[in-house]
JSON list of C-alpha atoms and ligand atoms in Angstrom, two decimals:
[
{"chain": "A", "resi": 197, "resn": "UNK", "atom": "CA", "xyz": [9.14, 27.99, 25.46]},
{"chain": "A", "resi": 198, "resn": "UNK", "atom": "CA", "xyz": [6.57, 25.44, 27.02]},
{"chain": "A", "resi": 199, "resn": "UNK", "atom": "CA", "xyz": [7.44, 24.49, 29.96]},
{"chain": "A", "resi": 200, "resn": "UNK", "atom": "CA", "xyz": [6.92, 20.73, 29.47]},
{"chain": "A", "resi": 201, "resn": "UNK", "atom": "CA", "xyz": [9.85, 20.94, 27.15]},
{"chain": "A", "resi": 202, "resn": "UNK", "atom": "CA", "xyz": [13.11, 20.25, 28.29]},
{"chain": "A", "resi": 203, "resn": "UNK", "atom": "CA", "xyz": [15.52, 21.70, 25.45]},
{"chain": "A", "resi": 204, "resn": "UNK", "atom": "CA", "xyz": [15.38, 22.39, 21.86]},
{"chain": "A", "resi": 205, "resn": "UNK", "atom": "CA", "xyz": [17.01, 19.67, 19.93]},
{"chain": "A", "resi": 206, "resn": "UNK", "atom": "CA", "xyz": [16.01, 20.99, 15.96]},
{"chain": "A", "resi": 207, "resn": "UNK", "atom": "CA", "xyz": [16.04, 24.75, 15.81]},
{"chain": "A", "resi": 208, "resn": "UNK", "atom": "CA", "xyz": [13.38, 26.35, 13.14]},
{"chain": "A", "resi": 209, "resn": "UNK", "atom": "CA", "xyz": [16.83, 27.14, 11.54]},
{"chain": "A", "resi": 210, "resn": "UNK", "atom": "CA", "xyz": [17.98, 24.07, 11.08]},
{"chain": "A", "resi": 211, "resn": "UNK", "atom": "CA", "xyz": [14.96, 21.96, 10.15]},
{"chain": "A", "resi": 212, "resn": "UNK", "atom": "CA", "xyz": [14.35, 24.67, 7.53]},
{"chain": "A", "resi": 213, "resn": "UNK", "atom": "CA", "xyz": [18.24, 23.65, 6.33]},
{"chain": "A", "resi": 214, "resn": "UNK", "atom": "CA", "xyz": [17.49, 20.08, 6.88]},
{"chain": "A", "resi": 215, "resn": "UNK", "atom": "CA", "xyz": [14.29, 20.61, 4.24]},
{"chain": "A", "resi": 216, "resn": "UNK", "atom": "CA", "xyz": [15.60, 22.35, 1.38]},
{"chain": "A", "resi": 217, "resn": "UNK", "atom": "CA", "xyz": [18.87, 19.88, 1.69]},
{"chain": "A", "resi": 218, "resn": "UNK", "atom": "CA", "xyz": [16.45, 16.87, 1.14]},
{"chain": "A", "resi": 219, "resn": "UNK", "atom": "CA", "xyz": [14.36, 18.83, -1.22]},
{"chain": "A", "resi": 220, "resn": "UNK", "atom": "CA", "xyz": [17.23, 19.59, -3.27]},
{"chain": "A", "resi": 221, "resn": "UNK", "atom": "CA", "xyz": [18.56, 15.97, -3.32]},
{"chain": "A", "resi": 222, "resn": "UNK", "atom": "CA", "xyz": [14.87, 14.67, -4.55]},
{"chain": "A", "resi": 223, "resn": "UNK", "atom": "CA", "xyz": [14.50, 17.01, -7.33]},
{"chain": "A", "resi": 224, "resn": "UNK", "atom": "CA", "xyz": [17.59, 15.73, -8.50]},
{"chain": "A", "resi": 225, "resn": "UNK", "atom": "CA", "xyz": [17.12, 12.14, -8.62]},
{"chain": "A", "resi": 226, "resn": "UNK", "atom": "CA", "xyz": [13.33, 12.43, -10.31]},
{"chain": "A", "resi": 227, "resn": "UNK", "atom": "CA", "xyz": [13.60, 15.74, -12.11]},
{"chain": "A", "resi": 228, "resn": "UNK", "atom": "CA", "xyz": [12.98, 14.44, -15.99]},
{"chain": "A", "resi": 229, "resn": "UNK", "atom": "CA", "xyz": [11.39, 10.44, -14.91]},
{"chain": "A", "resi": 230, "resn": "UNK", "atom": "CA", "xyz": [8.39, 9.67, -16.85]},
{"chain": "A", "resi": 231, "resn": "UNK", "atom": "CA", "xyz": [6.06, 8.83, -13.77]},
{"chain": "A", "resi": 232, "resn": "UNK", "atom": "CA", "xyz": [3.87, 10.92, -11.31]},
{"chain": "A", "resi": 233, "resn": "UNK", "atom": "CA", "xyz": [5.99, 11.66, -8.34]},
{"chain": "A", "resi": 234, "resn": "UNK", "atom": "CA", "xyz": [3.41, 10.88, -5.10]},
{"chain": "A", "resi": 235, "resn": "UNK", "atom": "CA", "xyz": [4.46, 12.29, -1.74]},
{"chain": "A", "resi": 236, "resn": "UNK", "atom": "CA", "xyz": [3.07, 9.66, 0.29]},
{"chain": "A", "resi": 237, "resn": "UNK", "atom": "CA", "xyz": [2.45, 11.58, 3.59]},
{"chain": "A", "resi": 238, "resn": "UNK", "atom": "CA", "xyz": [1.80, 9.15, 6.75]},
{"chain": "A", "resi": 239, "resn": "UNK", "atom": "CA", "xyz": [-0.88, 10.97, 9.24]},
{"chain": "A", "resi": 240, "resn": "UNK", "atom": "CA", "xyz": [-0.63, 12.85, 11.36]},
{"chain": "A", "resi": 241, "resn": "UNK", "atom": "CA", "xyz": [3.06, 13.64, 12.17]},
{"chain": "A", "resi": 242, "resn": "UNK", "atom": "CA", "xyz": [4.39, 13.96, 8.70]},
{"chain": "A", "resi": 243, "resn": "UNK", "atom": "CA", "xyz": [1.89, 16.73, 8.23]},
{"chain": "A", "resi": 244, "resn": "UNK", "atom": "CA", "xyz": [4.25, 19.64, 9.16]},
{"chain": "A", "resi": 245, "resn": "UNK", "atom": "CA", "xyz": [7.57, 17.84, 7.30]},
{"chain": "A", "resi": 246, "resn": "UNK", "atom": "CA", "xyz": [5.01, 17.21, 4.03]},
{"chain": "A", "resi": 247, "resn": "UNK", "atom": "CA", "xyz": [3.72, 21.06, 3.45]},
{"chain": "A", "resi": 248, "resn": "UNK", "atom": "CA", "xyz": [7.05, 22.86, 4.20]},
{"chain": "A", "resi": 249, "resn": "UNK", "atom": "CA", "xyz": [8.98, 20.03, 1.78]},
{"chain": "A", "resi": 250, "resn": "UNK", "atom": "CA", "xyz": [6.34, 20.01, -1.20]},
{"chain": "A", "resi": 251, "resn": "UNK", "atom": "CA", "xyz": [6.97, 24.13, -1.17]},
{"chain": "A", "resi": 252, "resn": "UNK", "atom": "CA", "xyz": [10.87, 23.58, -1.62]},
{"chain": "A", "resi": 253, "resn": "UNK", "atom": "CA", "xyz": [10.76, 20.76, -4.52]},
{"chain": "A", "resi": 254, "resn": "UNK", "atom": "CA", "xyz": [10.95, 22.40, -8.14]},
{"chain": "A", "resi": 255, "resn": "UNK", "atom": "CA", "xyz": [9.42, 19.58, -9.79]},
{"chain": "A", "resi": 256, "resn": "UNK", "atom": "CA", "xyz": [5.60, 18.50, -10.33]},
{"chain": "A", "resi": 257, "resn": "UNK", "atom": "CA", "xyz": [4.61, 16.43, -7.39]},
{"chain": "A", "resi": 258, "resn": "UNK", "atom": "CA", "xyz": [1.06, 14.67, -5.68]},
{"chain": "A", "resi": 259, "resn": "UNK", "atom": "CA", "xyz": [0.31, 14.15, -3.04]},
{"chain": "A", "resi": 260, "resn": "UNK", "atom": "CA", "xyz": [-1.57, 11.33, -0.94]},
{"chain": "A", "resi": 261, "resn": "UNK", "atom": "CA", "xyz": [-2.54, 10.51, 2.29]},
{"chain": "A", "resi": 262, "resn": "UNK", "atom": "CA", "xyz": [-2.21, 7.18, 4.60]},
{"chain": "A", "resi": 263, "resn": "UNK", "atom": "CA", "xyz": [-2.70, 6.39, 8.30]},
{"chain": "A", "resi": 264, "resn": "UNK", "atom": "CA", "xyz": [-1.39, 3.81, 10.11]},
{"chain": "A", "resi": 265, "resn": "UNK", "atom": "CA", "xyz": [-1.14, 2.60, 13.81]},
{"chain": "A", "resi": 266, "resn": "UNK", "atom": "CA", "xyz": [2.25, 0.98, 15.39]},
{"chain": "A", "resi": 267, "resn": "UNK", "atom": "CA", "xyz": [2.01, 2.54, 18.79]},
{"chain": "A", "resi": 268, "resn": "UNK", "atom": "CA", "xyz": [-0.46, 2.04, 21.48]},
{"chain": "A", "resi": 269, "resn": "UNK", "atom": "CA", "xyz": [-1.00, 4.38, 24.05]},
{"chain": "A", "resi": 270, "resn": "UNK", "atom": "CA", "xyz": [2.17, 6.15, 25.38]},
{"chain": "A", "resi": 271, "resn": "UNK", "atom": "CA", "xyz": [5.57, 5.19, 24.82]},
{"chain": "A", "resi": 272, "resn": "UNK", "atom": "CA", "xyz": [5.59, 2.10, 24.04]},
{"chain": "A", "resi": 273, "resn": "UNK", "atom": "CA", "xyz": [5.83, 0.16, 20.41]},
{"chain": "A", "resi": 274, "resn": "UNK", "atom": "CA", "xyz": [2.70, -2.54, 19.61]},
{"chain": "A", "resi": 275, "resn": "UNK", "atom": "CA", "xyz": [4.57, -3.88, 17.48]},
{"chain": "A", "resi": 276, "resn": "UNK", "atom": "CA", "xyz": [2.20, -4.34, 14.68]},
{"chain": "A", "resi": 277, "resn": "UNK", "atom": "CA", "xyz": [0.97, -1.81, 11.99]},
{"chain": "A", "resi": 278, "resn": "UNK", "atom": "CA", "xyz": [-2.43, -1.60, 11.02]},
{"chain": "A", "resi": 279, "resn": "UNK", "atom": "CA", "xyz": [-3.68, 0.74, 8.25]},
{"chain": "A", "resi": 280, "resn": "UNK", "atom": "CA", "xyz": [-6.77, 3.31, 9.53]},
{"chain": "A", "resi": 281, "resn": "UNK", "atom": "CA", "xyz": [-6.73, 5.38, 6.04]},
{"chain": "A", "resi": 282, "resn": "UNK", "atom": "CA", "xyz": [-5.45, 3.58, 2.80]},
{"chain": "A", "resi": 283, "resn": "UNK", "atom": "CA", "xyz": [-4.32, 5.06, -0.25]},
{"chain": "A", "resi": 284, "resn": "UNK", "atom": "CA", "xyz": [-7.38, 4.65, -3.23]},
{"chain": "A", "resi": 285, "resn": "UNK", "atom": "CA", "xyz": [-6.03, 5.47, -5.88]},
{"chain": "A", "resi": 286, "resn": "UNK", "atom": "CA", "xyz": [-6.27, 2.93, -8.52]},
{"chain": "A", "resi": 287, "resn": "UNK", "atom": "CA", "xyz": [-2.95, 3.85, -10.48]},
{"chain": "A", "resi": 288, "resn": "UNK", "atom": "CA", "xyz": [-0.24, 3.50, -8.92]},
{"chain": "A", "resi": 289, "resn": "UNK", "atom": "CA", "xyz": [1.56, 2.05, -11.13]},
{"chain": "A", "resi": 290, "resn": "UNK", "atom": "CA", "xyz": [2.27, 5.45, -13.12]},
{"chain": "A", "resi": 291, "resn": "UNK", "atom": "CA", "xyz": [3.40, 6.53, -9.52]},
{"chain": "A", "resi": 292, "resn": "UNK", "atom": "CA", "xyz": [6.84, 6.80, -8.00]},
{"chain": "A", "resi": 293, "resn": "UNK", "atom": "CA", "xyz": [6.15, 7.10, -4.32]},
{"chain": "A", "resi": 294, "resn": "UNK", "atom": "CA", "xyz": [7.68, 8.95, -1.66]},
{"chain": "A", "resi": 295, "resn": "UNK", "atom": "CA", "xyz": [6.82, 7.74, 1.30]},
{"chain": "A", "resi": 296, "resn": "UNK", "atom": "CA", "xyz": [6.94, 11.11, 4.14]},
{"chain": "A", "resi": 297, "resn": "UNK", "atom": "CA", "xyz": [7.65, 10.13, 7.75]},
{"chain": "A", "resi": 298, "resn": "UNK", "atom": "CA", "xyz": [8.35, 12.58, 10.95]},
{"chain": "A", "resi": 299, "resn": "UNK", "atom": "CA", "xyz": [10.31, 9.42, 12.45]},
{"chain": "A", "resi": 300, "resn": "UNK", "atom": "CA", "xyz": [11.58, 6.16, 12.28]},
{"chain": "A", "resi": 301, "resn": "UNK", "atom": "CA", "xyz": [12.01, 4.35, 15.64]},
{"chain": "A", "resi": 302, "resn": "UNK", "atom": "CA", "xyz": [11.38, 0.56, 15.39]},
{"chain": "A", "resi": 303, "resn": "UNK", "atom": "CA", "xyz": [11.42, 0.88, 11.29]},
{"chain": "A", "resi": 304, "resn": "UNK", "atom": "CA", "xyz": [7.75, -1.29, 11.32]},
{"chain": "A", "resi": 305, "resn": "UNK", "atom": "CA", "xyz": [6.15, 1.44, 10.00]},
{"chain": "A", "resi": 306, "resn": "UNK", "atom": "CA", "xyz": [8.30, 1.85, 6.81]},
{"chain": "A", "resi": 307, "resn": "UNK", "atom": "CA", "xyz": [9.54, -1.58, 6.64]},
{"chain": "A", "resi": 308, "resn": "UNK", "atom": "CA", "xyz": [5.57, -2.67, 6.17]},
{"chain": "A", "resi": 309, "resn": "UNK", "atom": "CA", "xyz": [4.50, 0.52, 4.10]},
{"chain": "A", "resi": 310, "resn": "UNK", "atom": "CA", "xyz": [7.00, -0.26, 1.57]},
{"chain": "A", "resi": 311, "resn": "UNK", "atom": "CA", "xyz": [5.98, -3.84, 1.13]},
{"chain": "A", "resi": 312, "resn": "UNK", "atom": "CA", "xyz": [2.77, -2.89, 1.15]},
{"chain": "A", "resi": 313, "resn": "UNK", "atom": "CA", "xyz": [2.40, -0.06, -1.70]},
{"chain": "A", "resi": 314, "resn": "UNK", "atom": "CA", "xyz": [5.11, -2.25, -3.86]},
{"chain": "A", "resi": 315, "resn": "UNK", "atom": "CA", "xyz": [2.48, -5.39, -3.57]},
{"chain": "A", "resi": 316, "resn": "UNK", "atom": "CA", "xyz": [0.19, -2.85, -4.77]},
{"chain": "A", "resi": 317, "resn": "UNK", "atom": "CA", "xyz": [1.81, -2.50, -7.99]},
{"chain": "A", "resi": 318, "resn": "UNK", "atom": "CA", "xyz": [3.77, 1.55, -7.73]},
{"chain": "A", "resi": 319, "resn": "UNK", "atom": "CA", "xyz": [6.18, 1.60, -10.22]},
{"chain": "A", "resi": 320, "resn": "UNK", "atom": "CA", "xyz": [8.76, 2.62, -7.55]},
{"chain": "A", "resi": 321, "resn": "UNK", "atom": "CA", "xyz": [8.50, 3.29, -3.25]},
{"chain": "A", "resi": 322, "resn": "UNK", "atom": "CA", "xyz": [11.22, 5.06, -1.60]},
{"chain": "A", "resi": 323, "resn": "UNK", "atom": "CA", "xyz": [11.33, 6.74, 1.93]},
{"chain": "A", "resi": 324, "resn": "UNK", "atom": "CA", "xyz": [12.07, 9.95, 3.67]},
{"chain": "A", "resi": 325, "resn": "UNK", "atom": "CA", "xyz": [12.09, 10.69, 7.21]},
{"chain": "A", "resi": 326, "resn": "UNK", "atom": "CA", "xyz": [12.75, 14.21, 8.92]},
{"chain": "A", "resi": 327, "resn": "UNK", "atom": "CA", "xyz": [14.16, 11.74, 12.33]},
{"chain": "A", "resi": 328, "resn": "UNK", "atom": "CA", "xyz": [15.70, 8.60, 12.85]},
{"chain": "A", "resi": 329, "resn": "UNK", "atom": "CA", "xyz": [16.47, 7.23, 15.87]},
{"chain": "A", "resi": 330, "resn": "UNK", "atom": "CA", "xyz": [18.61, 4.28, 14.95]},
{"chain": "A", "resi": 331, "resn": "UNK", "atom": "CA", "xyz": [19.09, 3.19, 18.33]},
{"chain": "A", "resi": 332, "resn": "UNK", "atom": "CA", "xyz": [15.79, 1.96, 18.89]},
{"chain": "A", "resi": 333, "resn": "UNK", "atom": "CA", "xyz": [15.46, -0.40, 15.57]},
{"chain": "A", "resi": 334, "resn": "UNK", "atom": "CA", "xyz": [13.68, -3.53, 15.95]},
{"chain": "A", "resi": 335, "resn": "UNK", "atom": "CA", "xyz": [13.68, -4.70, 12.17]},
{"chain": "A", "resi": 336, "resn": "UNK", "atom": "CA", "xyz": [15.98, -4.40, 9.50]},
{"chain": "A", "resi": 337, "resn": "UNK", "atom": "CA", "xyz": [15.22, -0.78, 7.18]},
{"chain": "A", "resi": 338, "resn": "UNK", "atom": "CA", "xyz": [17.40, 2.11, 6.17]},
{"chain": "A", "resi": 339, "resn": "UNK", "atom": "CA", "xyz": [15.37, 5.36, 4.38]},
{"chain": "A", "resi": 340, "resn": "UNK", "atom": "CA", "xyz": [16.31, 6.18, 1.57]},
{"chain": "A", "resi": 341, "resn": "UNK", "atom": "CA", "xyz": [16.73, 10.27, 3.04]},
{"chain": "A", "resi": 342, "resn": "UNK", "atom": "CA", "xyz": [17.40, 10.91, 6.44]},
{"chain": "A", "resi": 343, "resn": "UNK", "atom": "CA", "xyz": [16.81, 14.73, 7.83]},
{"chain": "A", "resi": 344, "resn": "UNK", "atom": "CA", "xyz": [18.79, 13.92, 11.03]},
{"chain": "A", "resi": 345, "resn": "UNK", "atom": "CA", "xyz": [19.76, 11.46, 12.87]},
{"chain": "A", "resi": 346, "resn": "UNK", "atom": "CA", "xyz": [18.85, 11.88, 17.02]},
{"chain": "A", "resi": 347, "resn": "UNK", "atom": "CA", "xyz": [19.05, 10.14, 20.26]},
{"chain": "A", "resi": 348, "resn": "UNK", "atom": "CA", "xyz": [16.86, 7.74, 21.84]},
{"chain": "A", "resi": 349, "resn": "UNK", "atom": "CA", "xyz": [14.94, 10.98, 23.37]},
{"chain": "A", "resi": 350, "resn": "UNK", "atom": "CA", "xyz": [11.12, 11.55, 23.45]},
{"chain": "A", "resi": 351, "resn": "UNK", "atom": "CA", "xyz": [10.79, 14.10, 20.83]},
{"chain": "A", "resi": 352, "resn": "UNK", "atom": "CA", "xyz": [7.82, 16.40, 19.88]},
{"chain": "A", "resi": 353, "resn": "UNK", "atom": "CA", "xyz": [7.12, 19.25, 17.93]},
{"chain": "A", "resi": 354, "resn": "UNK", "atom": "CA", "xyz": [6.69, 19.72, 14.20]},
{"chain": "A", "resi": 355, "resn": "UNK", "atom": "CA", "xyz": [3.80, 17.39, 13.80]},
{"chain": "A", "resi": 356, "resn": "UNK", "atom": "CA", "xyz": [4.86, 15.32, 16.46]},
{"chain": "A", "resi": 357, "resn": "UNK", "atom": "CA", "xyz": [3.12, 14.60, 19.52]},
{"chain": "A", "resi": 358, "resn": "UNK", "atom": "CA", "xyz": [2.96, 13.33, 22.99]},
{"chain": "A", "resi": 359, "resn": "UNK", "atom": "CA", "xyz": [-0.77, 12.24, 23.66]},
{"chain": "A", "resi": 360, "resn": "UNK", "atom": "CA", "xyz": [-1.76, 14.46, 20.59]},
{"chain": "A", "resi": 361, "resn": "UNK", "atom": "CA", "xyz": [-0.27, 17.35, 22.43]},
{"chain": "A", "resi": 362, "resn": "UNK", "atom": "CA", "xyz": [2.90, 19.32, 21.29]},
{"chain": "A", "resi": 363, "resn": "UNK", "atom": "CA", "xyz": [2.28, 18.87, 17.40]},
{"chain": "A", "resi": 364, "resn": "UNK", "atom": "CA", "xyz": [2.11, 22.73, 16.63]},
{"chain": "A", "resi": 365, "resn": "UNK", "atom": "CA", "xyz": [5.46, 23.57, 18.01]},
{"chain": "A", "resi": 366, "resn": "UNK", "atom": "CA", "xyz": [7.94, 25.21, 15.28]},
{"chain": "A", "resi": 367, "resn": "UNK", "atom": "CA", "xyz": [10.69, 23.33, 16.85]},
{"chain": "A", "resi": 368, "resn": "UNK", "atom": "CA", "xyz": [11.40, 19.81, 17.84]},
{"chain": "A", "resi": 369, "resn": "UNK", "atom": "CA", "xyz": [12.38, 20.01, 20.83]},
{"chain": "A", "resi": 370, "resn": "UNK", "atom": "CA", "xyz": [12.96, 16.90, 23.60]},
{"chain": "A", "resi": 371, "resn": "UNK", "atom": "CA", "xyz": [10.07, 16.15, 26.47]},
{"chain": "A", "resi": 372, "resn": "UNK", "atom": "CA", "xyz": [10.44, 16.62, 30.04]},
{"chain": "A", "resi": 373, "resn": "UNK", "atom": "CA", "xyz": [9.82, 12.95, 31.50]},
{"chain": "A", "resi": 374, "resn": "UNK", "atom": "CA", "xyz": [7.69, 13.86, 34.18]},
{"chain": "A", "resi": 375, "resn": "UNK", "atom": "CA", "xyz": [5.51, 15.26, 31.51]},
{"chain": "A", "resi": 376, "resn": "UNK", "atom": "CA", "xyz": [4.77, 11.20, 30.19]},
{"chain": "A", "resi": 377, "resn": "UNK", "atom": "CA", "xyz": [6.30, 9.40, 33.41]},
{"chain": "A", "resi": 378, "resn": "UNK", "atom": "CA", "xyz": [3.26, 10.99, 35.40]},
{"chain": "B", "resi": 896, "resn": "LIG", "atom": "C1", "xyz": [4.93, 7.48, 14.54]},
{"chain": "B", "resi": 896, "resn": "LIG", "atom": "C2", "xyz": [5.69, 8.00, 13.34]},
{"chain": "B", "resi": 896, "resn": "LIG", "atom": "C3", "xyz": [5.78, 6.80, 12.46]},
{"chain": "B", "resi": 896, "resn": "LIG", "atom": "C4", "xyz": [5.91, 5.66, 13.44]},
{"chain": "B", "resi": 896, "resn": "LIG", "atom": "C5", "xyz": [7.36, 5.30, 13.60]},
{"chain": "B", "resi": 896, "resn": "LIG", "atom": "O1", "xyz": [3.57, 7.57, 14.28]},
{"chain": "B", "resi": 896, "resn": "LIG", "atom": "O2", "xyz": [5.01, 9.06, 12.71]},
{"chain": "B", "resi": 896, "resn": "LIG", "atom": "O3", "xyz": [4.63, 6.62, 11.66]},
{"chain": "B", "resi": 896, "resn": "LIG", "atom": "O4", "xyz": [5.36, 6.13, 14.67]},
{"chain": "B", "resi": 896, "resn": "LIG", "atom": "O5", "xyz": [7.51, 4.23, 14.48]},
{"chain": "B", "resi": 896, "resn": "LIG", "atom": "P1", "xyz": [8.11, 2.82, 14.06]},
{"chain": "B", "resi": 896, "resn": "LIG", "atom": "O6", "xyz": [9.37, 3.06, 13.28]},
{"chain": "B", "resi": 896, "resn": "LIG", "atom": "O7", "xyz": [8.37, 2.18, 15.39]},
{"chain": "B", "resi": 896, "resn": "LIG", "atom": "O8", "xyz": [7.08, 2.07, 13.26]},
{"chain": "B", "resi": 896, "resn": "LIG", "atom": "P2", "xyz": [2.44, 7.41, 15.38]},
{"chain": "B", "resi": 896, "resn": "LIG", "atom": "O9", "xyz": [1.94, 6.01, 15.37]},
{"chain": "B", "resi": 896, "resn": "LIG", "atom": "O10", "xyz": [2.94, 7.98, 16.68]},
{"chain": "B", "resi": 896, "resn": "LIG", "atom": "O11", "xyz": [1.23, 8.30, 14.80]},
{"chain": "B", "resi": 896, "resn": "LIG", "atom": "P3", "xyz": [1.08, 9.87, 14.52]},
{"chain": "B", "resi": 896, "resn": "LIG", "atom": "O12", "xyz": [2.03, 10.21, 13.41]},
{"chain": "B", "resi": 896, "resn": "LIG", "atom": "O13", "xyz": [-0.35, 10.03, 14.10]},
{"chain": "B", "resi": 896, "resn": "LIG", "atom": "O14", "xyz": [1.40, 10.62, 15.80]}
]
């Protein structure tokens, strides 16, 4: 293991459970609706959690890619969301959307995403996340599928980063602090 990483807190094992669980529960709430299915994945750290869930859903899926900002450099939370790569396509209204995310921490991300692509006319927005870490909510959102829920702990691995570092790890494991305290 790296050395910068303290302990392993989501085994290959069990993130590989955690994935076909939530595949299985999302090809049985759309299998047989008359609309595109769009797996919204939000760049980068949903990159990992996107490709290994699209291979475990049975049913006919998209996919589509946004980027957004809530975090300035570090640790800390901006507090605002700004898009850096919007969705183009033109009809989402044929589209139910999925909405991928690695984590929820403050819930600004998802909480404006969903707004956002419902003002923009999908027929239907819902939300996954591989993480949440409830303790650190600022605004009111609950996904609609939660992989697991973990501890206020800095987390990286499987498309998550520290300082775009870390993001290639199989596991998600937890952060040494000196690592991002330095
Ligand atoms: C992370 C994560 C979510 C967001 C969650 O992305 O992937 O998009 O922060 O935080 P929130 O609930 O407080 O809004 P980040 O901005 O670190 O970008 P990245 O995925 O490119 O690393």
């Amino acid at each position: 293991m790296r050395e910068e990483i303290q302990k392993i807190l989501v085994d290959e094992k069990e993130l590989d459970a955690i994935v076909t669980r939530i595949a299985g529960e999302i090809d049985r709430d759309y299998r047989g609706r008359g609309k595109r299915l769009l797996l919204l994945c939000i760049l980068k750290g949903s990159v990992v959690f996107t490709g290994d869930l699209m291979k475990k859903l049975t049913i006919p899926v998209e996919i589509d890619f946004m980027k957004v900002s809530s975090y300035g450099a570090g640790t800390t939370s901006s507090g605002t969301v700004n898009i850096i790569l919007d969705i183009l396509r033109k009809d989402l209204d044929q589209c139910d959307i999925l909405v991928i995310e690695d984590i929820i921490d403050s819930g600004r991300t998802l909480a404006y995403l969903v707004d956002y692509l419902k003002l923009k006319g999908a027929n239907s927005v819902k939300t996954v996340t591989l993480l949440d870490k409830p303790d650190r909510r600022v605004v009111d959102f609950e996904p609609d599928y939660i992989g697991k829920i973990i501890p206020d702990e800095f987390v990286v691995g499987y498309g998550l980063d520290y300082d775009e570092r870390f993001r290639e790890l199989p596991f998600v494991g937890v952060l040494k602090p000196e690592v991002y305290e330095k």
